[in-house]
Short mmCIF file of C-alpha atoms in Angstrom, two decimals:
data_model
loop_
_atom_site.label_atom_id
_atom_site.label_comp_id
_atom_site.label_asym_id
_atom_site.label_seq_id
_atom_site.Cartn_x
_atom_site.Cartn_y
_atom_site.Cartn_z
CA UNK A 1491 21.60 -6.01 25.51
CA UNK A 1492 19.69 -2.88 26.86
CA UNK A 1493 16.69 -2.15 25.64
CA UNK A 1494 18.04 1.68 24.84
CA UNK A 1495 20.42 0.55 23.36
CA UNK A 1496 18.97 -1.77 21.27
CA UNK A 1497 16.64 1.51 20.51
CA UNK A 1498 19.77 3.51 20.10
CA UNK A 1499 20.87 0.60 17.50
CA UNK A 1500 17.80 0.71 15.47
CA UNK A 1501 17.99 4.53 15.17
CA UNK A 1502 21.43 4.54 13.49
CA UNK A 1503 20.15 2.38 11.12
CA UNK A 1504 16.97 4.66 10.62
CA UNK A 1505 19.14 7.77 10.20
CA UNK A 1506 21.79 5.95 8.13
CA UNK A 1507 19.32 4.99 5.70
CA UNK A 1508 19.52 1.22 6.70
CA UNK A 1509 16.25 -0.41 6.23
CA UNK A 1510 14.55 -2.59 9.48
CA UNK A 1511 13.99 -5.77 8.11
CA UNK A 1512 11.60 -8.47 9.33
CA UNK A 1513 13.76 -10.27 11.95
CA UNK A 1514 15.27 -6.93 13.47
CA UNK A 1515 14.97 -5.71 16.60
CA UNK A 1516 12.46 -2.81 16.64
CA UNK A 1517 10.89 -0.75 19.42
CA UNK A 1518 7.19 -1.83 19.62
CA UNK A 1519 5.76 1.29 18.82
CA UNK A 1520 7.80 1.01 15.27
CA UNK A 1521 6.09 -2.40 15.11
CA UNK A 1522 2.80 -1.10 16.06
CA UNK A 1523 2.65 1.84 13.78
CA UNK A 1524 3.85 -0.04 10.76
CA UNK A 1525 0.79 -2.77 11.61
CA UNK A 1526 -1.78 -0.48 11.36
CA UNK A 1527 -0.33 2.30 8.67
CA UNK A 1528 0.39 -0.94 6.37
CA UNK A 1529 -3.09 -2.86 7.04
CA UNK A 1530 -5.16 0.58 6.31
CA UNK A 1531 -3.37 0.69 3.67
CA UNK A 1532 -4.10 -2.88 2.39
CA UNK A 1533 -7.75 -2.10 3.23
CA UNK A 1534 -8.37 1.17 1.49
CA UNK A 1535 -7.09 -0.48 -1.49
CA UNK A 1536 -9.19 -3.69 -1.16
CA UNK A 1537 -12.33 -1.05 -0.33
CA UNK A 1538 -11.33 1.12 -3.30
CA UNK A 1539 -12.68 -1.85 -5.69
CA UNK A 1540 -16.27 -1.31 -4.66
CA UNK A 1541 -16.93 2.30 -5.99
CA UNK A 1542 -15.80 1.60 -9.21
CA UNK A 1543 -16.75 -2.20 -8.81
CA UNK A 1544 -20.14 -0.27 -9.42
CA UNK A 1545 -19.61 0.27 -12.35
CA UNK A 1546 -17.82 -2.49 -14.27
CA UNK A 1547 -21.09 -3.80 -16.06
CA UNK A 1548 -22.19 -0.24 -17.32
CA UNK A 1549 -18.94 0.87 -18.22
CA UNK A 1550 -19.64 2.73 -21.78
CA UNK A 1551 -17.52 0.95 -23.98
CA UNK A 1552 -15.48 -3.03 -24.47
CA UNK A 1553 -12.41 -1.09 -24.13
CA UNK A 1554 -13.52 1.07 -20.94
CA UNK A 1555 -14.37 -1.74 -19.27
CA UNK A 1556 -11.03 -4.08 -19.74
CA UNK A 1557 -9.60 -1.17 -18.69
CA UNK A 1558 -11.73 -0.77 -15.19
CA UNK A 1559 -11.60 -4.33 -14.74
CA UNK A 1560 -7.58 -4.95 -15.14
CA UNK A 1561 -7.58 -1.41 -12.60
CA UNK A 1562 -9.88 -3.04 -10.39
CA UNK A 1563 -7.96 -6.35 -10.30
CA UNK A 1564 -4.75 -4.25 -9.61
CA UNK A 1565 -6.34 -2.80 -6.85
CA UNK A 1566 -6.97 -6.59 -5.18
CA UNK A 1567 -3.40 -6.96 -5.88
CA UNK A 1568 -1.69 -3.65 -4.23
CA UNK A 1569 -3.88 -4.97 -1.17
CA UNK A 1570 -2.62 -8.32 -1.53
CA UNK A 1571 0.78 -6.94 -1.58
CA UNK A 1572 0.64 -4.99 1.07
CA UNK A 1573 -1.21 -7.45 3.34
CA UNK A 1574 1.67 -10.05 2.93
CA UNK A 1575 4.54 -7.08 3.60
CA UNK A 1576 2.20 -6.52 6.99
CA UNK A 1577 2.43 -10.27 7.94
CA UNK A 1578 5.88 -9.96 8.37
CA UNK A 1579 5.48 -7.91 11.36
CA UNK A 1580 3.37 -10.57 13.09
CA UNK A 1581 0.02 -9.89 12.62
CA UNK A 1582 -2.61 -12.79 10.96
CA UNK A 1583 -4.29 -12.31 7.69
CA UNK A 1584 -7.37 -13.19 9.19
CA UNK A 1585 -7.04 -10.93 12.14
CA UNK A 1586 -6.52 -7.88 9.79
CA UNK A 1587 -9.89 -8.45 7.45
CA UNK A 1588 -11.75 -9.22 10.87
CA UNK A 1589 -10.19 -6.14 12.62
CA UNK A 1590 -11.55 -4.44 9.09
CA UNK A 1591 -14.93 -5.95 9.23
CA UNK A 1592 -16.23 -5.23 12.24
CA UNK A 1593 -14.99 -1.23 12.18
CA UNK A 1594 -11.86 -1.40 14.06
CA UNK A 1595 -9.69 -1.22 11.32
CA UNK A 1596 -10.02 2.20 9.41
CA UNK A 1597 -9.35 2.56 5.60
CA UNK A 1598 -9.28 5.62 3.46
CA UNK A 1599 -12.16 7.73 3.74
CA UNK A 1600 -12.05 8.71 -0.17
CA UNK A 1601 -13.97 5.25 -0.31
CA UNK A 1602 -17.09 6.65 1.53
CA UNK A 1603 -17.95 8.91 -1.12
CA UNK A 1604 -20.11 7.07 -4.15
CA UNK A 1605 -19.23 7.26 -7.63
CA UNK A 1606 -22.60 8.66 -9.05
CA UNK A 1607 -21.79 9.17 -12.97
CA UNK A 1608 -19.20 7.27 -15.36
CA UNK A 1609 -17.56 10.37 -15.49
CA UNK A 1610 -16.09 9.56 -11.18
CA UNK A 1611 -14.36 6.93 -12.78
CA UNK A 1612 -12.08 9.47 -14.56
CA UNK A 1613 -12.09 11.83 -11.66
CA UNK A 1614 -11.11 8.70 -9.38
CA UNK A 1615 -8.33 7.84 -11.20
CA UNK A 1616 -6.87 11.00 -12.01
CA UNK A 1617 -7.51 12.61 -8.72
CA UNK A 1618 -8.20 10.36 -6.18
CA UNK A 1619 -5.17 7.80 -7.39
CA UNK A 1620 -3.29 11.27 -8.38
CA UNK A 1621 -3.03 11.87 -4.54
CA UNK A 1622 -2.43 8.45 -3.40
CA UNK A 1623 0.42 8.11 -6.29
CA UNK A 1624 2.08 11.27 -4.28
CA UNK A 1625 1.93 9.41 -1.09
CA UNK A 1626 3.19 5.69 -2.36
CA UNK A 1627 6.18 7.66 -3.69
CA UNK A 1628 7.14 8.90 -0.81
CA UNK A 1629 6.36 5.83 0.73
CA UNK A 1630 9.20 3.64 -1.35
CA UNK A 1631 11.75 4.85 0.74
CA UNK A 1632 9.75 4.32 3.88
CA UNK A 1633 12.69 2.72 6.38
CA UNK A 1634 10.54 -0.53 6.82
CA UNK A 1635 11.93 -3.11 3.83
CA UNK A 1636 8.88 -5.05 3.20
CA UNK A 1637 6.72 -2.27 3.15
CA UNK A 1638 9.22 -0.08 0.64
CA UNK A 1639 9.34 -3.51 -1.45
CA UNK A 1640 5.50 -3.27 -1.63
CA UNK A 1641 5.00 0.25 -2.55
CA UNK A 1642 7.55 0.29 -5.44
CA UNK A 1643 5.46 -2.82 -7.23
CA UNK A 1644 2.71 -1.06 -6.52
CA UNK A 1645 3.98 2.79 -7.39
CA UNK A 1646 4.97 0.56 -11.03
CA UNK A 1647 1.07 -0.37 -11.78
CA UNK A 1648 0.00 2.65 -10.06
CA UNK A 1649 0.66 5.29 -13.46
CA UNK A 1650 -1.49 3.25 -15.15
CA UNK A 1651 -4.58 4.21 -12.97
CA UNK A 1652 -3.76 8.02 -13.31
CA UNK A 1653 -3.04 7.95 -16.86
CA UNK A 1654 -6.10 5.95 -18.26
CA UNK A 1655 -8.37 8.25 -15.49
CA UNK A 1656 -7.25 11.97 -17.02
CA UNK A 1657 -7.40 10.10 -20.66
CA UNK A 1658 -10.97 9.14 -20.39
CA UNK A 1659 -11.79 12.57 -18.71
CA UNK A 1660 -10.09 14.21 -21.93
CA UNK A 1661 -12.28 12.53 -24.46
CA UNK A 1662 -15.46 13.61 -22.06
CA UNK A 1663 -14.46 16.98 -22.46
CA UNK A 1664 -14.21 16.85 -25.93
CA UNK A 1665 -17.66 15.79 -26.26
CA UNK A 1666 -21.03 16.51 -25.70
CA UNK A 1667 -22.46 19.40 -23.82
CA UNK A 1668 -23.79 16.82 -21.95
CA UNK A 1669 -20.56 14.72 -21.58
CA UNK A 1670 -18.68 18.56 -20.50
CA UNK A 1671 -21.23 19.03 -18.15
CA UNK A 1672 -20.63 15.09 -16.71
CA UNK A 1673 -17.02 15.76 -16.63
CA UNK A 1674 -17.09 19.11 -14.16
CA UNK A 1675 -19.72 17.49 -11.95
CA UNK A 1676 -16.79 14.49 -11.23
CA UNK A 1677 -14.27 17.02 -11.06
CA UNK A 1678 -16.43 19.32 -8.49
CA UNK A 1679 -16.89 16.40 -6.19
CA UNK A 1680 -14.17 14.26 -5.84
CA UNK A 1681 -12.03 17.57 -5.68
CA UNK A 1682 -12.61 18.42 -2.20
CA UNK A 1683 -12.36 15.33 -0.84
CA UNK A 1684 -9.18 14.12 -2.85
CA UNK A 1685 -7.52 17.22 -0.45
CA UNK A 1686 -8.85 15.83 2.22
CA UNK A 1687 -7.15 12.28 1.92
CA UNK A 1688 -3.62 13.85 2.82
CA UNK A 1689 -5.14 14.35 6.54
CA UNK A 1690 -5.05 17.05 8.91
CA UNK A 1691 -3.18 20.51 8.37
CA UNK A 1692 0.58 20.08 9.65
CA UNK A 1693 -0.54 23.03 12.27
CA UNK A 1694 -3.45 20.93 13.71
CA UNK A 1695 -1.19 17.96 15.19
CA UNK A 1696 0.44 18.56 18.53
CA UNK A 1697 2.04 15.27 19.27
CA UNK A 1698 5.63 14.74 18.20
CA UNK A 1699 6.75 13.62 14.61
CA UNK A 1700 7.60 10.06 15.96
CA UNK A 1701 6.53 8.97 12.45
CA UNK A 1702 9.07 11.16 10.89
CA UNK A 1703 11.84 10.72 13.03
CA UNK A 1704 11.84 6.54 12.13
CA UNK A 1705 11.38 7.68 8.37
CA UNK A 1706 7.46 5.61 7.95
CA UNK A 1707 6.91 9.14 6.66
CA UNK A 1708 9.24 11.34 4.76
CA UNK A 1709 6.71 14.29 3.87
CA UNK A 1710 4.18 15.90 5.31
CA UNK A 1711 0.49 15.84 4.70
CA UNK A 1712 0.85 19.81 3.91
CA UNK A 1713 3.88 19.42 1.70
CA UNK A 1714 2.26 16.19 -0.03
CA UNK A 1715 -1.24 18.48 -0.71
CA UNK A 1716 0.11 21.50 -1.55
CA UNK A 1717 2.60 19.57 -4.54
CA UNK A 1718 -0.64 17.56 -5.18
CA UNK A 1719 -2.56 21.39 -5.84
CA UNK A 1720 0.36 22.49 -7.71
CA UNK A 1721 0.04 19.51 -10.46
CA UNK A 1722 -3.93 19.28 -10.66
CA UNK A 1723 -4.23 22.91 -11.30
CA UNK A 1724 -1.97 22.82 -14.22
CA UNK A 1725 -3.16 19.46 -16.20
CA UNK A 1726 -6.75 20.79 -15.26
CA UNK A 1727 -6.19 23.50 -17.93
CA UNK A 1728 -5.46 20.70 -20.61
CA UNK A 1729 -9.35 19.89 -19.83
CA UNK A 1730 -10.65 23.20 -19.94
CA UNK A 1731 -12.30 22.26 -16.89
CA UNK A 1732 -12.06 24.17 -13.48
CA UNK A 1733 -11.70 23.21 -10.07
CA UNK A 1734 -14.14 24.69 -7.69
CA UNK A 1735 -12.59 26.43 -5.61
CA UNK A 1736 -12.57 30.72 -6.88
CA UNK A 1737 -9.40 31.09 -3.92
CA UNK A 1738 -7.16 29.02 -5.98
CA UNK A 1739 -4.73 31.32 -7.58
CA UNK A 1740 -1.12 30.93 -8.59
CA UNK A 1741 1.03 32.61 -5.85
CA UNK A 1742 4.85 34.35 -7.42
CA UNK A 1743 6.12 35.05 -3.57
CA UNK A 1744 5.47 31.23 -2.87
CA UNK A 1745 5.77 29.63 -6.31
CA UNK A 1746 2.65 27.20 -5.18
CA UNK A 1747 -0.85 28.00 -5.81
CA UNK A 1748 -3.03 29.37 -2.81
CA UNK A 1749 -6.50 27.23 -2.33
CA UNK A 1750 -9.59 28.08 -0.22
CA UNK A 1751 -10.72 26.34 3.56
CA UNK A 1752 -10.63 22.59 3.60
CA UNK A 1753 -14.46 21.63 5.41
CA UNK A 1754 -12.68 19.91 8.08
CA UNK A 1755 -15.94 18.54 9.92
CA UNK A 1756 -17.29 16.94 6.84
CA UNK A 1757 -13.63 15.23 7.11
CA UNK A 1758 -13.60 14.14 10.89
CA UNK A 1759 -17.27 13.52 10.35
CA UNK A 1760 -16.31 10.66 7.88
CA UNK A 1761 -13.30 9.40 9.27
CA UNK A 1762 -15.80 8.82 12.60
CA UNK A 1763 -18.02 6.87 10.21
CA UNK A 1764 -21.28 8.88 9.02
CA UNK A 1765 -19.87 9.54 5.35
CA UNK A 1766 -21.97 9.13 2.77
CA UNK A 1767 -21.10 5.08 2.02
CA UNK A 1768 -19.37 4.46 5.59
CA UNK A 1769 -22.41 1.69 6.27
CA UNK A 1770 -22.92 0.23 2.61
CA UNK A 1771 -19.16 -0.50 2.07
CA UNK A 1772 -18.47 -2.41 5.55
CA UNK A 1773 -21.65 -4.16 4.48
CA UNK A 1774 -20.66 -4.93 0.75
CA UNK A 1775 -17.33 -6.29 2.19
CA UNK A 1776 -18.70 -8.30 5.03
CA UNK A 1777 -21.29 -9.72 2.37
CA UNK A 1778 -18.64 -10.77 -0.21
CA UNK A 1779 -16.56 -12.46 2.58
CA UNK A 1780 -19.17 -14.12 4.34
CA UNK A 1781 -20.63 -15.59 0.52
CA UNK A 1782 -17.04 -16.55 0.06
CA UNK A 1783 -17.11 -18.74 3.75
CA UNK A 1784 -17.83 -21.99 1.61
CA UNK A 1785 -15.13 -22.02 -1.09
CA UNK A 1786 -12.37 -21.25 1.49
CA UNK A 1787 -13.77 -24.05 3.77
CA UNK A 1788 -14.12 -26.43 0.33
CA UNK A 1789 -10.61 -25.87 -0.73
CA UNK A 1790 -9.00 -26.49 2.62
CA UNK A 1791 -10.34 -29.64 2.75
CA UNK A 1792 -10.05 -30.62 -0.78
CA UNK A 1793 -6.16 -29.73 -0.31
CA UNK A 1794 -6.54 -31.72 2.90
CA UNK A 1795 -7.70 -34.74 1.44
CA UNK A 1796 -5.23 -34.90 -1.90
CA UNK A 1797 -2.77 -34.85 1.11
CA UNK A 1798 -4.21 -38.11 2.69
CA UNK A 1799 -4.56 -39.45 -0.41
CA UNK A 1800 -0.96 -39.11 -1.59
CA UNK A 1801 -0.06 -40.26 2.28
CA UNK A 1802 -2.20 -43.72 1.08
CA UNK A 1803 -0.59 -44.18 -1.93
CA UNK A 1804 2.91 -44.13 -0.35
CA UNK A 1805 2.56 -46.18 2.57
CA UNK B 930 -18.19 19.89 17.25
CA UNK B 931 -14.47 18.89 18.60
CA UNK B 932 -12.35 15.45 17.79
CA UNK B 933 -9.66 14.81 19.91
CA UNK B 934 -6.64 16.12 17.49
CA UNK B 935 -3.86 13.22 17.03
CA UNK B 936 -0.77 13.29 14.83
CA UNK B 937 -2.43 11.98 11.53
CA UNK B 938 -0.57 11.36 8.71
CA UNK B 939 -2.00 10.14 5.71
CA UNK B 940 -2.41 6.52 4.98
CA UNK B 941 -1.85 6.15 9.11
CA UNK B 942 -5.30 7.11 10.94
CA UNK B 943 -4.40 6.46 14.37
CA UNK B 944 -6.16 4.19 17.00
CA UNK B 945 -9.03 5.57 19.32
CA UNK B 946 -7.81 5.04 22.78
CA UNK B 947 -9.42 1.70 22.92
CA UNK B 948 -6.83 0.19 24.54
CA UNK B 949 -6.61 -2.42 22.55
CA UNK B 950 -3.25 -3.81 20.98
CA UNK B 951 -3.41 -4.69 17.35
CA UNK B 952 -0.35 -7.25 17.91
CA UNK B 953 -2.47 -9.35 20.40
CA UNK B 954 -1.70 -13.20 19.59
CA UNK B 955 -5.42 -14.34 20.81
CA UNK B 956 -6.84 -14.03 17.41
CA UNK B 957 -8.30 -17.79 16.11
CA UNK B 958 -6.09 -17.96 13.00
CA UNK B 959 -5.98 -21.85 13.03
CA UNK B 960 -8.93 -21.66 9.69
CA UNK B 961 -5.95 -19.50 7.44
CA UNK B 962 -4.85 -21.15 4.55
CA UNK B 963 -1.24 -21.26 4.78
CA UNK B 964 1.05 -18.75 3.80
CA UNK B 965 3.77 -19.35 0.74
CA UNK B 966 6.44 -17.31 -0.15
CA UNK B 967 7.07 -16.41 -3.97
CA UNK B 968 10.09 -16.53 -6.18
CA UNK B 969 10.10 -15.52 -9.51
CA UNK B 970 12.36 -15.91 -12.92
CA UNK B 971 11.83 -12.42 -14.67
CA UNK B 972 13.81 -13.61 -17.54
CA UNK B 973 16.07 -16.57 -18.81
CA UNK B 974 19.29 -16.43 -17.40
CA UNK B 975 18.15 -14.57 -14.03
CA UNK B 976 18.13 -16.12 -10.90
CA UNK B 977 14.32 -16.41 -9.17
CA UNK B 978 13.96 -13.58 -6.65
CA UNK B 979 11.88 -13.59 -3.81
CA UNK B 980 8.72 -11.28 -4.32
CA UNK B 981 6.56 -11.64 -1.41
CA UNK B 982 4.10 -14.47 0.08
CA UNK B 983 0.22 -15.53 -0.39
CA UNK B 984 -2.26 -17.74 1.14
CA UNK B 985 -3.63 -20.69 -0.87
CA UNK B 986 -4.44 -24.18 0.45
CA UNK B 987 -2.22 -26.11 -1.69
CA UNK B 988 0.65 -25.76 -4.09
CA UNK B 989 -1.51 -25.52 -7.24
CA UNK B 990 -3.54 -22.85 -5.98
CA UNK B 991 -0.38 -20.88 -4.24
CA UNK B 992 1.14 -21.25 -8.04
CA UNK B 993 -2.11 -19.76 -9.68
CA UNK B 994 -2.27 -16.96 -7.10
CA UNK B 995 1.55 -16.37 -7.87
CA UNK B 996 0.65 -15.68 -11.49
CA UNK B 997 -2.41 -13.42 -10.40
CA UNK B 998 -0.71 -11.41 -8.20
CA UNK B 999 2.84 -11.31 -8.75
CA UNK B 1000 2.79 -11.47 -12.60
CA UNK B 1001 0.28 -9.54 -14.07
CA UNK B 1002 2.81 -7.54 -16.74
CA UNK B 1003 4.64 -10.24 -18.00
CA UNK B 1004 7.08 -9.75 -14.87
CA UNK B 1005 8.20 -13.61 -14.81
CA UNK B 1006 8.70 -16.66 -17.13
CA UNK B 1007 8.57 -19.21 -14.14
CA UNK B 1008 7.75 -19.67 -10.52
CA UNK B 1009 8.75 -20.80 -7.45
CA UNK B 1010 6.01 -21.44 -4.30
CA UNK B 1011 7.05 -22.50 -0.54
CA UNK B 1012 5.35 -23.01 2.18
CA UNK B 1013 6.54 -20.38 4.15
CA UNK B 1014 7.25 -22.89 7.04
CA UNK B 1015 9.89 -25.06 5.50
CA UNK B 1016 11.96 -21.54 5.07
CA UNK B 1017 15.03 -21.66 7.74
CA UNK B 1018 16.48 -18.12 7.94
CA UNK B 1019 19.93 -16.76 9.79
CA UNK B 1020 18.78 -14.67 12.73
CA UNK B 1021 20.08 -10.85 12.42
CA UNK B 1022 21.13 -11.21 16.35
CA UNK B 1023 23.79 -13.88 15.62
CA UNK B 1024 24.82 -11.99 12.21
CA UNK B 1025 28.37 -10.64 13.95
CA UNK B 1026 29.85 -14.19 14.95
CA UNK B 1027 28.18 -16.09 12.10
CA UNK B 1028 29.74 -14.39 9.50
CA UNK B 1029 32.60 -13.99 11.58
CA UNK B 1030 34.89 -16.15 9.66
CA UNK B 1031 34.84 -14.07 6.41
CA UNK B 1032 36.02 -10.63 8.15
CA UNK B 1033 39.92 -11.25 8.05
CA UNK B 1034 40.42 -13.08 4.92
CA UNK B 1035 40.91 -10.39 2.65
CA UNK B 1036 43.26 -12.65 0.21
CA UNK B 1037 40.46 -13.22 -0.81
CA UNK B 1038 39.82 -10.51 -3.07
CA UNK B 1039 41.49 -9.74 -6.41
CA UNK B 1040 42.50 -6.26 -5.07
CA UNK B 1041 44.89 -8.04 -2.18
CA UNK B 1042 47.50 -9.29 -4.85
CA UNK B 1043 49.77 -5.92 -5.99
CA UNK B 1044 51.15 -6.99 -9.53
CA UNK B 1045 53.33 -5.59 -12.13
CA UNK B 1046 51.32 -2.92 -14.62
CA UNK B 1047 52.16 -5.22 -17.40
CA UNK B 1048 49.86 -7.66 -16.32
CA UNK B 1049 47.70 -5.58 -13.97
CA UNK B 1050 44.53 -6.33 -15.88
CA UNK B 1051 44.59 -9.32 -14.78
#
């Protein structure tokens, strides 16, 4: 068959709401974009363990910290998930952490900001998992199967994170002066750059909606921030908190709320790697893996030698 | 300053023009541990259902990984591991004349037999 139509095929499918499946003939492109949307993915989830990693041993209570722990260990597992739906496409496990180890690979840049106060682990899971909940949403109907399978197991565990994040920022500000105070600093923060993760403004990209058109993506970065603005600046009230920005105003013409300038060169600036963290996570990760070199090596050839010996005993 | 502006969507950061292709084979993968796929029982009575894969150098690991990453909520009451290797699967590019033989046999459906109302229940 022809490639077009093989192309022409594969589009029906797309716009029939057909998922591609493993096996399927796709256009490389399709294959290419899924690779590296999937594996960034994987990464920013396996990199989104080491801010609030930091703070597992001085979480403030027995309770707070099952809680960070069990989110933490979710985290390893949406990145597990998602690596194993990116296999299917062709790529190596091992390729994908290297390609993410030596700064190829890129990974959410929400994860080069540090979390500074026990109150950022609130603020991280209430915003910062807030706006990736509105993304892996859309992303369950993404037209590629394994990757739809992945983000509804993960969209499942993924209230959780939100919930638990605005429920310990509630009791903060219901506390102390001191604990208020805490709470708004997190809030003031992470705010900013939790906008940021949705990318670019709709207006700034100039290319064609290629993305779009094979349904990876079903909403844009401006539709997915502005419903993210709309929800924050209600539950903030329940805090009695504010957000900082004094051009955020409700908006009757629109029914959305209106919000002030996004800095977009602190954004390209840490998407091109001088963030604040950039440098200490891509260390921290290259670290664990590299201290982890010996128990991978042990257990292949443990597993290799139960093999020989079972070989033994039958012959 | 000025960045080249790309269509960037979030969760997809696009490549620099390095030229480089992500889907290149050269990559040493020969030190993975091999890849399993997972099936899981969510309750008595269901079938197992396939959930995904892992790495894990043998079968007792793969199983333990299973539990850790597939059944964190109480989602299964057993397990299945296989080395994704020994897993034959139909091609999609034959699907038309390998299922073939099942298009015209619609007597093969409850629906083909017209009966009386009496017994239409049936």
């Amino acid at each position: 068959m022809l490639e077009q139509d093989l192309e022409k095929i594969f589009q029906n499918k797309i716009d029939n709401e057909i998922k591609i499946e493993p096996k399927d003939w796709m256009p490389d492109a399709y294959r290419k974009t899924n690779i590296r949307q999937i594996s960034q993915h994987a990464h920013s989830e396996v990199v989104g363990m080491l801010p609030e990693g930091n703070w597992i041993s001085r979480a403030p209570s027995l309770k707070r910290k099952a809680i960070l722990i069990a989110k933490v260990q979710d985290e390893g597992g949406h990145g597990l998930y998602l690596y194993s739906s990116a296999e299917t496409l062709g790529i190596g496990r091992d390729e994908m952490i290297n390609d993410l180890h030596i700064g190829k690979a890129k990974y959410s840049s929400i994860f080069n900001y540090p979390s500074l106060s026990w109150a950022d682990m609130g603020a991280i899971g209430w915003l910062v998992d807030g706006a990736a909940i509105l993304n892996q949403v859309m992303l369950c109907r993404t037209s590629y199967g394994p990757y739809a399978r992945a983000m509804v197991r993960i969209c499942k565990e993924e209230s959780f994170h939100q919930r638990q994040g605005f429920e310990s920022l509630l009791v903060l500000s219901r506390g102390t002066d001191e604990q208020k105070a805490m709470c708004q600093d997190a809030i003031n923060r992470w705010w900013w750059p939790s906008l940021m993760m949705f990318g670019p403004k709709d207006s700034e990209s100039t290319n064609s909606d290629q993305s779009m058109k094979w349904k990876i993506k079903r909403k844009t970065n401006d539709e997915l921030r502005q419903q993210f603005i709309d929800m924050i600046a209600e539950q903030i009230k329940v805090l009695g908190m504010t957000l900082p920005d004094d051009k955020l105003k409700w908006n009757e013409k629109t029914n959305h709320y209106d919000f002030g300038e996004i800095n977009w060169d602190e954004f390209w600036n840490v998407v091109k790697g001088n963030g604040p963290c950039n440098k200490q996570r891509l260390v921290a990760k290259n670290k664990a893996h590299d201290e982890g070199e010996w128990v991978r090596a042990a257990a292949k050839v443990y597993a290799a030698k139960k093999l020989n010996r079972q070989k033994e005993k039958a012959a | 300053m000025s960045f080249t502006q790309q269509k960037y969507f979030y969760g997809d950061i696009p490549e620099d023009h390095t030229g480089k292709d992500n889907t290149s084979t050269t990559f040493e993968t020969k030190n993975e541990w091999p890849l399993w796929e997972v099936f899981v029982r969510s309750k008595q009575g269901l079938d197992h259902k396939h959930v995904g894969s892992l790495h894990a150098a043998d079968a007792a690991m793969a199983m333990e990984n299973a539990r850790d990453v597939y059944t964190r909520r109480q989602e299964g009451v057993s397990l299945w591991v296989v080395e994704s290797k020994y897993i034959h699967a139909s091609s999609p590019d034959d699907a038309d004349s390998f299922y073939e033989p099942a298009n015209d046999k619609i007597y093969r459906y409850p629906v083909f037999y017209q009966l009386p109302d009496e017994v239409n229940h049936m």
